[in-house]
Short mmCIF file of C-alpha atoms and ligand atoms in Angstrom, two decimals:
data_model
loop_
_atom_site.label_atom_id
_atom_site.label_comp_id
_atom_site.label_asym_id
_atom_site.label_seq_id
_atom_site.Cartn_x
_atom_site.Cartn_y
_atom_site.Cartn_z
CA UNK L 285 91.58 92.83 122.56
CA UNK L 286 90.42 93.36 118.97
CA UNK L 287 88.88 90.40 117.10
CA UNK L 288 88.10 89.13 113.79
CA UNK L 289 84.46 89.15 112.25
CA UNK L 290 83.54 86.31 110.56
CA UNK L 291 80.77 85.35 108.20
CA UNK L 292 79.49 82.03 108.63
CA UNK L 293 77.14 81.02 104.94
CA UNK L 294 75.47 78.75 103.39
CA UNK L 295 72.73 77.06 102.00
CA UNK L 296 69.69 76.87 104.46
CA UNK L 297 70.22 73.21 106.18
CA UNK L 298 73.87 73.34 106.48
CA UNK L 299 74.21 74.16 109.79
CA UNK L 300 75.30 77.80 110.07
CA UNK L 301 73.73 78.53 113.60
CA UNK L 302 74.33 75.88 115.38
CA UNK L 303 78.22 75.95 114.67
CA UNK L 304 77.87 79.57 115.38
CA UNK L 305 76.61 79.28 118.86
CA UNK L 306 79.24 76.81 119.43
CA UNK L 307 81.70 79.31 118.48
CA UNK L 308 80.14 81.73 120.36
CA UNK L 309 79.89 79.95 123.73
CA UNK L 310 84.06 78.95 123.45
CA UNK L 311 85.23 82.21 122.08
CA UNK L 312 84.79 85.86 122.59
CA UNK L 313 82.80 86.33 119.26
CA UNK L 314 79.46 87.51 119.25
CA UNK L 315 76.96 85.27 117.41
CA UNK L 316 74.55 87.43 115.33
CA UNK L 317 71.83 85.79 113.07
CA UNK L 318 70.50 87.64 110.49
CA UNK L 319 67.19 86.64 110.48
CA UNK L 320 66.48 87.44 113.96
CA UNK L 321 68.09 90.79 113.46
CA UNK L 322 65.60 90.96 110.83
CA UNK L 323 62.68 89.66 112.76
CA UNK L 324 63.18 91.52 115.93
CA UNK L 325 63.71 94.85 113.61
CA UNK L 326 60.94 94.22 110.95
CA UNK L 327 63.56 94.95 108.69
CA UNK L 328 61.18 93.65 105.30
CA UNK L 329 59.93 95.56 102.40
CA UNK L 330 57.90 92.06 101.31
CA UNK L 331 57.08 88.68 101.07
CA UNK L 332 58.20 86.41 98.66
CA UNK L 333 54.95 83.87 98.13
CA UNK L 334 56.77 81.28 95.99
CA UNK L 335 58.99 80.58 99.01
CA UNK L 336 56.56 81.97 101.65
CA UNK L 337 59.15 83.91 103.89
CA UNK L 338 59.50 87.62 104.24
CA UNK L 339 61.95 89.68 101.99
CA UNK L 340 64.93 91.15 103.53
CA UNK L 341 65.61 95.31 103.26
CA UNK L 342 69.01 94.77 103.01
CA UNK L 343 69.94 98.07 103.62
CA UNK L 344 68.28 98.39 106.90
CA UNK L 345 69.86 95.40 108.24
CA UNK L 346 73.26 96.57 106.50
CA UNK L 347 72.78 99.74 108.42
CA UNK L 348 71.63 97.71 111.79
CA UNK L 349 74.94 95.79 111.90
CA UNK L 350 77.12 98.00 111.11
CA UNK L 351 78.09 98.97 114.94
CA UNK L 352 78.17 95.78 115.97
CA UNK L 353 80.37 94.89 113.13
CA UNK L 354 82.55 97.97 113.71
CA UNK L 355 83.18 96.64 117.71
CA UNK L 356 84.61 93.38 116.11
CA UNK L 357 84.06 90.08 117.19
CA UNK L 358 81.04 89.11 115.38
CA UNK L 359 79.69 85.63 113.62
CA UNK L 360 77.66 86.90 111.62
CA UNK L 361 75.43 84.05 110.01
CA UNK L 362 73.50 84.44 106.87
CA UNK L 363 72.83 81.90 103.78
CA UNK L 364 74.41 84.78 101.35
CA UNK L 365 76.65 87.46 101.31
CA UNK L 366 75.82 90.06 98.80
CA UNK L 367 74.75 93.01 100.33
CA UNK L 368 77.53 93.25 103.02
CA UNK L 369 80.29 95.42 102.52
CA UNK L 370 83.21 93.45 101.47
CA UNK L 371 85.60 94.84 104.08
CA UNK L 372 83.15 93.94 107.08
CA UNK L 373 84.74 90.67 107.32
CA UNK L 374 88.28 89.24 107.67
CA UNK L 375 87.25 85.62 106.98
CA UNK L 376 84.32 83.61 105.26
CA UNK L 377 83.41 80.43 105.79
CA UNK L 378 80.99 78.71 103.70
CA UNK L 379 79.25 75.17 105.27
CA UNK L 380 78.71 72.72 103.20
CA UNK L 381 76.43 69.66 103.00
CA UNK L 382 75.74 66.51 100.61
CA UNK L 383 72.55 66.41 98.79
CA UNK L 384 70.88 63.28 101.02
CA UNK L 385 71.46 64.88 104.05
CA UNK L 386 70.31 68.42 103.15
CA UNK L 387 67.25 67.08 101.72
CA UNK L 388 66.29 64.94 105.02
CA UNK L 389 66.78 68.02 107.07
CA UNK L 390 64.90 70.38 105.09
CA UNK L 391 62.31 68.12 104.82
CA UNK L 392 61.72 68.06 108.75
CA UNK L 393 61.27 71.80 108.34
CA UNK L 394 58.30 71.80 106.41
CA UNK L 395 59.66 73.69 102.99
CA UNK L 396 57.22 73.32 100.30
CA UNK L 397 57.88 71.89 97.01
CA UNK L 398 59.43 74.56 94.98
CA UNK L 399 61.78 75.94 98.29
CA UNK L 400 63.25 72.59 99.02
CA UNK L 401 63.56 72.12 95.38
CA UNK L 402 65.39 75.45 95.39
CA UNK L 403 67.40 75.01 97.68
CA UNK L 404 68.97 72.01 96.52
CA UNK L 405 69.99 73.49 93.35
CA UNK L 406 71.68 75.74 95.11
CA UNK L 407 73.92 73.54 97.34
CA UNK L 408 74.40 71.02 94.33
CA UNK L 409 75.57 74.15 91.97
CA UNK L 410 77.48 75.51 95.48
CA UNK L 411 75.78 79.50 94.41
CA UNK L 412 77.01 80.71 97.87
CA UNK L 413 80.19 79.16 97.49
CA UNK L 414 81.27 80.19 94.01
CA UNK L 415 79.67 83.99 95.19
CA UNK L 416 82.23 84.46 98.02
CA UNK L 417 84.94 83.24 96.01
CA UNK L 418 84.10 85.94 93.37
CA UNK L 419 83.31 88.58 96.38
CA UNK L 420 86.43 88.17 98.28
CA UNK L 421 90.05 88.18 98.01
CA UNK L 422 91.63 85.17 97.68
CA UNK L 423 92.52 83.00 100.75
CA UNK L 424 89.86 84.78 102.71
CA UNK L 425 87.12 82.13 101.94
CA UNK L 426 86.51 78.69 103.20
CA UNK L 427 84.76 75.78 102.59
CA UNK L 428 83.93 73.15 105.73
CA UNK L 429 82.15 69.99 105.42
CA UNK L 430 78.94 70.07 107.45
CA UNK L 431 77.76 66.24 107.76
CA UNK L 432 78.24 64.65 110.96
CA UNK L 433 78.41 65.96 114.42
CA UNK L 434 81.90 65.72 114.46
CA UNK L 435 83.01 67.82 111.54
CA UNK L 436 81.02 70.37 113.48
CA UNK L 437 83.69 69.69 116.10
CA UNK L 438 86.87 69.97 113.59
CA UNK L 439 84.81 72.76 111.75
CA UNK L 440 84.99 74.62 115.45
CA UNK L 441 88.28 74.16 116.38
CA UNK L 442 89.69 75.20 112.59
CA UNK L 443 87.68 78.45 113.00
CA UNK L 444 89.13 78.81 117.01
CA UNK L 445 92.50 78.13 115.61
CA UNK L 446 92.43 80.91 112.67
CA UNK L 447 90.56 83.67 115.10
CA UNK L 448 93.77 82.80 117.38
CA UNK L 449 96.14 83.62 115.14
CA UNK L 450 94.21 86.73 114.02
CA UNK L 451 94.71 88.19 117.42
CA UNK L 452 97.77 87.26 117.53
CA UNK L 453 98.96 88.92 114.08
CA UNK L 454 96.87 92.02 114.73
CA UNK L 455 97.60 92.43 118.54
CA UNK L 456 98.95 95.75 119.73
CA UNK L 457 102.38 96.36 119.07
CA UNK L 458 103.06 99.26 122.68
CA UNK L 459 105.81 101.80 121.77
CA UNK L 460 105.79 103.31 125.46
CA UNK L 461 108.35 105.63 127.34
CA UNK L 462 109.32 105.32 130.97
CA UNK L 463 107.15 106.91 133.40
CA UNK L 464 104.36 106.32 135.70
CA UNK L 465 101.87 107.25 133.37
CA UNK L 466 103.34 103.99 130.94
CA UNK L 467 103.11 101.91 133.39
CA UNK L 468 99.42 102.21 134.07
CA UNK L 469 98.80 102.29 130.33
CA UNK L 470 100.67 98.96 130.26
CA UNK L 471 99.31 97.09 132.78
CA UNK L 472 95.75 98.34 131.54
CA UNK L 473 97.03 96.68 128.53
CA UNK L 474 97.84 93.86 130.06
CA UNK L 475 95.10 91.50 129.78
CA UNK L 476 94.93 92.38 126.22
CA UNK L 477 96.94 90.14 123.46
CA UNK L 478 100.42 92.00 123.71
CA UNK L 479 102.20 91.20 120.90
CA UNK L 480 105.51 92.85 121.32
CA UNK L 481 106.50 95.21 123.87
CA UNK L 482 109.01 97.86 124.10
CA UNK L 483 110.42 99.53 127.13
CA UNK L 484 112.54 101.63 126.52
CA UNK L 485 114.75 104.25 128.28
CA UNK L 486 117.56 106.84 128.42
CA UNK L 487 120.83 105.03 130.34
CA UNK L 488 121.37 107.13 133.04
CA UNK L 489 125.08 107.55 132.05
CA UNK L 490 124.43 109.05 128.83
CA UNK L 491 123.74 112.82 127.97
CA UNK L 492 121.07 114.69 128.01
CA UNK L 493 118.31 114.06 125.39
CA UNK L 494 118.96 116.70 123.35
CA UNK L 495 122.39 115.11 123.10
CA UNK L 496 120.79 112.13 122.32
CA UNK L 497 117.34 112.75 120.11
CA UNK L 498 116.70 108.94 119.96
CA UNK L 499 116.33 108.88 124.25
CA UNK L 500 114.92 105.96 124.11
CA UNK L 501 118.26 103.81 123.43
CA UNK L 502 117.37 100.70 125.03
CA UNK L 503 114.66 98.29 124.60
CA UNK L 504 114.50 95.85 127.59
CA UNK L 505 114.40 92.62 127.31
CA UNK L 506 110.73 91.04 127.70
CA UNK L 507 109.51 87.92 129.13
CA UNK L 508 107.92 85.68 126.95
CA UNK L 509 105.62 82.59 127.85
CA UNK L 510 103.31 82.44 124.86
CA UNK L 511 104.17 80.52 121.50
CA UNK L 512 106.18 82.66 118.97
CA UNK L 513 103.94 83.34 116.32
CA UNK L 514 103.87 81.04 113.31
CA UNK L 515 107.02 81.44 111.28
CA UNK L 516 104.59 81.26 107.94
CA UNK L 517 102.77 84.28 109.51
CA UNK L 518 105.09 86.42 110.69
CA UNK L 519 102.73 89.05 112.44
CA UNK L 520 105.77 91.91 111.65
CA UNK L 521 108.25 92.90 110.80
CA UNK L 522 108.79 91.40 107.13
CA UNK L 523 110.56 93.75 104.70
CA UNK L 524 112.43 95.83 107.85
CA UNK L 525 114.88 98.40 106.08
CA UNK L 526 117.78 99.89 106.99
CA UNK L 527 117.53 101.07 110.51
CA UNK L 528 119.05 104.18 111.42
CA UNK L 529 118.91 104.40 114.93
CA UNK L 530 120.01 103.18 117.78
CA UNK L 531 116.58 102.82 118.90
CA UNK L 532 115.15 101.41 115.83
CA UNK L 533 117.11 98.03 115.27
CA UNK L 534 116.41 97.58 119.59
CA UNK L 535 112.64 98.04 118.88
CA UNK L 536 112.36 95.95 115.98
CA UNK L 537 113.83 93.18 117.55
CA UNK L 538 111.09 93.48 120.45
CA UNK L 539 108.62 93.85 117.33
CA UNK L 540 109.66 90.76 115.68
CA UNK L 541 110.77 89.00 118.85
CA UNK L 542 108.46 86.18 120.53
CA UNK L 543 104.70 88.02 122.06
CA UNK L 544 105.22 88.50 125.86
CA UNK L 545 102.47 88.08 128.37
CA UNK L 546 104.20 89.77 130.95
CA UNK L 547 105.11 93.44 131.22
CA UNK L 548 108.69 94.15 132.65
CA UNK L 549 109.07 97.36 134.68
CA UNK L 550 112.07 98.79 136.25
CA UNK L 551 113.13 100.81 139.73
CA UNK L 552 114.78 103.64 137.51
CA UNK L 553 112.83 106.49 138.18
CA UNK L 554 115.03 108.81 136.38
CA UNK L 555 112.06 109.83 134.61
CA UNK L 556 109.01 108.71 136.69
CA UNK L 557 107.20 112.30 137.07
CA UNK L 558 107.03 112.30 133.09
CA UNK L 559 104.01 112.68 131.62
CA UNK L 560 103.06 111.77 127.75
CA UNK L 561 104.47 115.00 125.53
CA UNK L 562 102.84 113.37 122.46
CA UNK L 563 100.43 111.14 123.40
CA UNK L 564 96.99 111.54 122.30
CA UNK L 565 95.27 109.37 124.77
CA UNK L 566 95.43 112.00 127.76
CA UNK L 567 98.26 112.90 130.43
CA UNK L 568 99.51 111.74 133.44
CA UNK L 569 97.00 110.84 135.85
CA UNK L 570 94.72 109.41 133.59
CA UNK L 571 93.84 105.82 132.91
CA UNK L 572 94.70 105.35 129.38
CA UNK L 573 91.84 102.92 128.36
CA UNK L 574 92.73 101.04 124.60
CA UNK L 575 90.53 101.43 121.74
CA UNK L 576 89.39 98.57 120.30
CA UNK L 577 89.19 100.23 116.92
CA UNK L 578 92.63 101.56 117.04
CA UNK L 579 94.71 98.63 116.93
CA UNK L 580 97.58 97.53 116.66
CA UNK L 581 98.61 101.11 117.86
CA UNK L 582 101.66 103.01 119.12
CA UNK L 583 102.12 105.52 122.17
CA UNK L 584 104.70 107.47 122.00
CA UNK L 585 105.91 109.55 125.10
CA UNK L 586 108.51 111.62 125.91
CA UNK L 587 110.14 113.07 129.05
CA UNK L 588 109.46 116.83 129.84
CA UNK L 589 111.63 116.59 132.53
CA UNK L 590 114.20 118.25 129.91
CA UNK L 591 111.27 120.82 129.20
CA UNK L 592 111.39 120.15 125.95
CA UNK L 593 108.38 120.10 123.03
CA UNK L 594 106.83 117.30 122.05
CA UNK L 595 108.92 115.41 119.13
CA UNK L 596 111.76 116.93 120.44
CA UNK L 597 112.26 113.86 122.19
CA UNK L 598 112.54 111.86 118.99
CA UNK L 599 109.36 109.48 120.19
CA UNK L 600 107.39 110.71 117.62
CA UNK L 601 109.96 110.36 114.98
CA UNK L 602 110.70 107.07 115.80
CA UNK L 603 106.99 105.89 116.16
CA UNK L 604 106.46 107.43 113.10
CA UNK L 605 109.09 105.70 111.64
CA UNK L 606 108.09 102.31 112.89
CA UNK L 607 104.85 102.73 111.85
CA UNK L 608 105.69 103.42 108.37
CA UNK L 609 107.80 100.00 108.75
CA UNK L 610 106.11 97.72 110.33
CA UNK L 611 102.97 96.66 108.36
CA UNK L 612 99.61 97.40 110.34
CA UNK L 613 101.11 99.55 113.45
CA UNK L 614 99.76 102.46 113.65
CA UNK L 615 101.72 105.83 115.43
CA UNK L 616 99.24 108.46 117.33
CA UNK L 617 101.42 111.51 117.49
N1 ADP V 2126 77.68 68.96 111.30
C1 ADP V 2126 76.41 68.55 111.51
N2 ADP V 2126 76.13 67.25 111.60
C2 ADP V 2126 74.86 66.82 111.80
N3 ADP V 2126 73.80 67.63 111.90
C3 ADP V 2126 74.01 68.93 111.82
C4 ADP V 2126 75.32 69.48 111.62
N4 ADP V 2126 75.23 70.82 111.58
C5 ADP V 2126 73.92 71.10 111.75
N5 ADP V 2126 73.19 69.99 111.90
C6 ADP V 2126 71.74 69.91 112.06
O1 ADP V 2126 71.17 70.42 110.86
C7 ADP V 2126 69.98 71.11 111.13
C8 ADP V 2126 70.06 72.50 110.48
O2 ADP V 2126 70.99 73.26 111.20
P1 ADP V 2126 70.86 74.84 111.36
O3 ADP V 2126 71.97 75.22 112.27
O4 ADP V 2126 69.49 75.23 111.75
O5 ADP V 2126 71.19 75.27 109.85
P2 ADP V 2126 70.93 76.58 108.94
O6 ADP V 2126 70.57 77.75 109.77
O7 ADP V 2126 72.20 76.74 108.21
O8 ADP V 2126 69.78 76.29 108.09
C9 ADP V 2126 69.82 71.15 112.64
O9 ADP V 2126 68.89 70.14 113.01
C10 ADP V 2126 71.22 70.81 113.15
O10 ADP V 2126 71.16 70.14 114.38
#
């Protein structure tokens, strides 16, 4: 399952870690602080005396994160943003806390004058706030109250709810043919968030598939037990042209159709030796195992029972063709 990385900022008081370990321990993200990272590396080229704390080498730590952030699925909490890469994260959400309360916490920590004094300034003039805004595109940045316990609570849940829907909208979308090796890809895929699946197959009844270049004529229905994704976000198919296949319009009713939890599978074994003609992810016999990086993703396989080249099929046409369609799905040929 891919997932989203998040930044979690703000001024030094407002409660950045401790949401984040909440997050954390009720989600599959992976809480990484900063200044540990930092700490544990001796990632410094400094000290700053006026605020008595070491200064960050923010390449090193750039350059320390960056697998984990490639993985996905990573918090990452820091009171600033402006030495990560822009496209590292998919959301930002900047804490925020009144002026009394700040104060009382960062008093129990001990800053001197001139730090607490600092830091103040910068929550009342919201710096990290107004620099995300002007760092990221808009709708990507967030503001949540950090107060009371129980904002901490809604503050949770609002970030559970938006990683949710990420998933959802950037699930796999399966283009699969009909053989053995498909359904071991599938139900490898299973425990993954499937967002649309599409089974599809040459009718018995009908030709050959040179006859028919667009074999895969049918997509089956699917079983669906999850909520359709959010009308407002539709996770594909918007601005769907013209389709010219049989195939096609099937598909991209599967693609737009409700997600499905469940795979469906059939006793036609018309094709069952078949092994992937065009897929990149090995042959028949192997366990096809999803990259996490390579989502949402297409496979497209073909039947050499007709002996026939890869493409030949039309499986890598009409991957091709619904990956140029559908926003953010991806064809392997
Ligand atoms: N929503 C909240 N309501 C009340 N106290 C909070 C809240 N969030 C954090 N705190 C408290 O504020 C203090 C600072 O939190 P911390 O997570 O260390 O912040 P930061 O790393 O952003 O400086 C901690 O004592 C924490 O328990």
């Amino acid at each position: 399952m891919v997932l989203p990385n998040i930044l979690l900022t703000g001024t030094p008081g407002v409660g950045k870690p401790t949401l984040a370990k909440e997050l954390a321990s009720r989600s599959g993200l992976k809480y990484i602080n900063v200044g540990d990272v930092a700490r544990e590396g001796a990632l410094y080229h400094g000290y700053n005396e006026e605020h008595e704390c070491p200064i960050l080498d923010e390449e090193k730590v750039v350059d320390e994160l960056e697998n984990h952030r490639a993985e996905g699925g990573v918090t990452v909490d820091y009171h600033g943003r402006d030495f990560f890469p822009e496209q590292w994260f998919h959301e930002v959400f900047v804490l925020r806390t009144d002026n009394s309360i700040l104060y009382k916490r960062l008093e129990t920590r001990g800053y001197n004058e001139k730090k607490l004094g600092d830091t103040i300034e910068c929550e009342t003039f919201q710096v990290l706030y107004e620099e995300a805004m002007l760092s990221y595109k808009e709708g990507v940045v967030h503001q949540l109250p950090s107060n009371m316990p129980e904002e901490r609570e809604d503050d949770r849940n609002q970030i559970l709810r938006w990683t949710e829907q990420w998933v959802k909208a950037h699930s796999p979308g399966l283009v699969t043919g009909w053989s053995s090796y498909s359904t071991r890809l599938v139900a490898s895929l299973a425990n993954s968030s499937l967002l649309g699946l599409g089974l599809l197959r040459r009718p018995r009844a009908t030709g050959s598939a040179t006859s028919n270049p667009f074999w895969a004529s049918e997509a089956l229905p699917v079983q669906s037990s999850r909520a359709p994704p959010s009308p407002a976000e539709p996770p594909w198919g918007r601005g769907l042209v013209e389709p010219h296949t049989e195939a096609f319009p099937a598909l991209a009713g599967v693609l737009t159709g409700p997600p499905v939890d469940q795979v469906c599978d059939t006793e036609d074994s018309e094709v069952d030796r078949a092994s992937p003609v065009c897929g990149h992810r090995g042959h028949a016999g192997q366990e096809a195992t999803p990259s996490p990086q390579v989502a949402p993703w297409v496979l497209p396989l073909g039947s050499p029972d007709s002996g026939e080249k890869p493409g030949s099929l039309g499986t890598c046409a009409l991957s091709a063709d619904l990956a140029l369609r559908f926003p953010g799905l991806s064809a392997h040929l």
